[in-house]
PDB file of C-alpha atoms in Angstrom:
ATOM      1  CA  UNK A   1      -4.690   6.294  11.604  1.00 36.00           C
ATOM      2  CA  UNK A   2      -1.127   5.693  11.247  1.00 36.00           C
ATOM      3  CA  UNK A   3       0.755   8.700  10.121  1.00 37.00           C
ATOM      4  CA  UNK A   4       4.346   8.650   9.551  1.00 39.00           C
ATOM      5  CA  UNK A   5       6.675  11.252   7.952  1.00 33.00           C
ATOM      6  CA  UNK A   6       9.979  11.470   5.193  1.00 38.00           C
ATOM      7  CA  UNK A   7      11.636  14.886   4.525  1.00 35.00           C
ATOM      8  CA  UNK A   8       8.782  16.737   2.687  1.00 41.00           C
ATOM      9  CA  UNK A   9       6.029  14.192   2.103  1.00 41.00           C
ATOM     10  CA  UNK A  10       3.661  13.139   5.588  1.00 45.00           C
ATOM     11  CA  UNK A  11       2.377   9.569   5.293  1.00 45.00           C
ATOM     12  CA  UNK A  12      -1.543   9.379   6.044  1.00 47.00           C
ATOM     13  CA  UNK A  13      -2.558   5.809   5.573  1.00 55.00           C
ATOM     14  CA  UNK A  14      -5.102   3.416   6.647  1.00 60.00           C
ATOM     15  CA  UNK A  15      -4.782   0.415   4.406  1.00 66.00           C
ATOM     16  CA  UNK A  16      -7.613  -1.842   3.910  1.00 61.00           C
ATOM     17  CA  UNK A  17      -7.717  -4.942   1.976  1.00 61.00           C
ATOM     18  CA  UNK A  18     -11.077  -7.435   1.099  1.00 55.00           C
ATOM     19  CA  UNK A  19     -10.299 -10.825  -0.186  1.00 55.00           C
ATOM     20  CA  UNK A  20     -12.977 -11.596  -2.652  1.00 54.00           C
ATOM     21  CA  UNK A  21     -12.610 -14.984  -4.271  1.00 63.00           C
ATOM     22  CA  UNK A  22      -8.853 -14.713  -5.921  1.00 79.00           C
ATOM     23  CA  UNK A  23      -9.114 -10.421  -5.935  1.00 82.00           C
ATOM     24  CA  UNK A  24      -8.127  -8.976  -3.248  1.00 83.00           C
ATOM     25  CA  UNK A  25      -9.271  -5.011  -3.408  1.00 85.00           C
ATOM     26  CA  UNK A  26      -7.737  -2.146  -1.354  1.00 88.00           C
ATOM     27  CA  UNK A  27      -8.175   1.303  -0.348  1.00 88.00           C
ATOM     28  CA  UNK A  28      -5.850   3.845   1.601  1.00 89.00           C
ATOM     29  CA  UNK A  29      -6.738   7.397   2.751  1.00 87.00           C
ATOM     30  CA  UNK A  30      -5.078  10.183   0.682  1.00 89.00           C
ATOM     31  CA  UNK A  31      -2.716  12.247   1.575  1.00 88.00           C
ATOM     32  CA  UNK A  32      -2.650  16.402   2.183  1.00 86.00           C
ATOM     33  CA  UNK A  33      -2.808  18.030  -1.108  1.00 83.00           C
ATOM     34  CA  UNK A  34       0.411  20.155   0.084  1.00 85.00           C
ATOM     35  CA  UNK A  35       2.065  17.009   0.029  1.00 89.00           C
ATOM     36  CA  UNK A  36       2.306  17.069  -3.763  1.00 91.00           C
ATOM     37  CA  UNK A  37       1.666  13.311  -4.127  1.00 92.00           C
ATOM     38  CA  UNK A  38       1.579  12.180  -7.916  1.00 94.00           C
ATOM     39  CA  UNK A  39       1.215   8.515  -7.456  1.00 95.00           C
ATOM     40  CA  UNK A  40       0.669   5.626  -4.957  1.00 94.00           C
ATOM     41  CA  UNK A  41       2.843   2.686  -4.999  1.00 96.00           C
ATOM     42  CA  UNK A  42       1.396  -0.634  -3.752  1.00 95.00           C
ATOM     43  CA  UNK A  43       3.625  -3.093  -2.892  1.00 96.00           C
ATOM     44  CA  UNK A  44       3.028  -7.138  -2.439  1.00 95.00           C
ATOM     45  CA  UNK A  45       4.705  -9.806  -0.477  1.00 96.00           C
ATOM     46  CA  UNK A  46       4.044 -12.990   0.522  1.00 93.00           C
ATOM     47  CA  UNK A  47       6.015 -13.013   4.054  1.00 95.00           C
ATOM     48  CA  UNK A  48       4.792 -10.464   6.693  1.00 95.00           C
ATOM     49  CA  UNK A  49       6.713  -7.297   6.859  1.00 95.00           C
ATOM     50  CA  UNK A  50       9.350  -7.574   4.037  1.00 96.00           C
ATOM     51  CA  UNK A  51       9.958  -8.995   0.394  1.00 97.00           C
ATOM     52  CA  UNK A  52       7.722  -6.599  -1.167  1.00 97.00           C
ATOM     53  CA  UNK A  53       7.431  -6.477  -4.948  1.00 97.00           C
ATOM     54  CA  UNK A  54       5.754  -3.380  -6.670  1.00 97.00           C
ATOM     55  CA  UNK A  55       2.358  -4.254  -8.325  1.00 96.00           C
ATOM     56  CA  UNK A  56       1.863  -0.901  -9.613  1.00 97.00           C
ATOM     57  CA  UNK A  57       1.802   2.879  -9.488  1.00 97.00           C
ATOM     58  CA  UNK A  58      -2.051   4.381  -8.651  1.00 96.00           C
ATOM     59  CA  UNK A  59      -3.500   7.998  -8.749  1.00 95.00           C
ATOM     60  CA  UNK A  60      -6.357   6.619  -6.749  1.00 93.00           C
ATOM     61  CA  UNK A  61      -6.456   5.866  -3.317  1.00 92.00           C
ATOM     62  CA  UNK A  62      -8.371   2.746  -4.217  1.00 91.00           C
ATOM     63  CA  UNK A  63      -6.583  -0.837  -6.482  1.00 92.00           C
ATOM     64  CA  UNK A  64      -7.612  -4.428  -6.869  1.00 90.00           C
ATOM     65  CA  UNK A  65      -4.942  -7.161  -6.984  1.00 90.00           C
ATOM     66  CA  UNK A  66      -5.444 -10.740  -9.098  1.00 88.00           C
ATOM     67  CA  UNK A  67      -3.256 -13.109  -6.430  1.00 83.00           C
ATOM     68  CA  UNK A  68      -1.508 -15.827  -8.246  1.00 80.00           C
ATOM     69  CA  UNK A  69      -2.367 -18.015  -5.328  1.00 78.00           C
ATOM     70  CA  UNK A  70      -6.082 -17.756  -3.781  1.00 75.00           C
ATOM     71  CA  UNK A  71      -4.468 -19.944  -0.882  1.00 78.00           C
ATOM     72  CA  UNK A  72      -1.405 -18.113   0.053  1.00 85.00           C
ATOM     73  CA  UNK A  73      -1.475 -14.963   2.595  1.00 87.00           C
ATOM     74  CA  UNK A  74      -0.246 -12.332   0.745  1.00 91.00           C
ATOM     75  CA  UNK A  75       0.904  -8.990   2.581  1.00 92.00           C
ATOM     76  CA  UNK A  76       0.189  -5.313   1.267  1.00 92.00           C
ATOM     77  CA  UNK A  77       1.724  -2.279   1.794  1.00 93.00           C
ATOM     78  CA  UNK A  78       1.231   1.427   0.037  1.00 93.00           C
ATOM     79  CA  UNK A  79       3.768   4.475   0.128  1.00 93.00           C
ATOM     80  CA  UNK A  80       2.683   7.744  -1.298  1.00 93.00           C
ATOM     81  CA  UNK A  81       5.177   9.181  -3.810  1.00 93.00           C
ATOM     82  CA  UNK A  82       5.977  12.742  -5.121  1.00 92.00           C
ATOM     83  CA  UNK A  83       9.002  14.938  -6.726  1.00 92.00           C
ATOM     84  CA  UNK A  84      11.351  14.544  -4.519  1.00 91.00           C
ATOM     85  CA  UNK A  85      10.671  11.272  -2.605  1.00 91.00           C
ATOM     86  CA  UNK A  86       8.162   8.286  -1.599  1.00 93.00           C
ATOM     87  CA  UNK A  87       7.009   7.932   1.659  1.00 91.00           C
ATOM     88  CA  UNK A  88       7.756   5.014   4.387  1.00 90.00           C
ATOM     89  CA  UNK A  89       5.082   2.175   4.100  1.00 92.00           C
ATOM     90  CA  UNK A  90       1.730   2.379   5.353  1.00 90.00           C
ATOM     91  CA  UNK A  91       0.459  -0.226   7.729  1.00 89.00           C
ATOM     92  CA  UNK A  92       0.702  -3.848   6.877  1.00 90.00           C
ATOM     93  CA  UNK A  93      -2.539  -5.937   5.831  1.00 89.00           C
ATOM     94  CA  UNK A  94      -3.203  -9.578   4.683  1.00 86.00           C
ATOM     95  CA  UNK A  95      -5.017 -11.645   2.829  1.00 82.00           C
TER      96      UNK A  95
END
């Protein structure tokens, strides 16, 4: 488990992604409750390790994604967000 920190808010993350048909669905491990995380942001790209565009904010720890593109490799990312600041990204997967 990757954990990584920002000025109050601890990153907890272990992003996973399955590719089912053109849906690729993905889950990430919460974060403390101290933390004070409202929302999730998942971010998209489709070049490893930057370009990512937000796809949308989550309360869950789970989201499902409709790719444009069922042959491209598209990259995924999640931060956790609260008050006062989001996180740094969680670990990189693909589909």
């Amino acid at each position: 488990m990757l954990r990584r920190f920002v000025i109050g808010l601890s990153l907890l993350f272990l992003l996973t992604a399955i590719n089912l048909a053109a849906v690729v669905n993905l889950a990430w491990d919460a974060n403390p409750a101290g933390d004070g995380v409202t929302v999730y942001n998942l971010y998209r790209s489709n070049t490893p390790q930057t370009g990512y565009m937000l796809l949308g904010a989550f309360s869950t720890t789970t989201a499902s994604d409709s790719v444009p593109d069922n042959g491209q490799i598209y990259y995924y990312v999640v931060t956790a967000v609260n008050s006062t600041a989001e996180s740094l990204h969680s670990n990189e997967v693909s589909f």
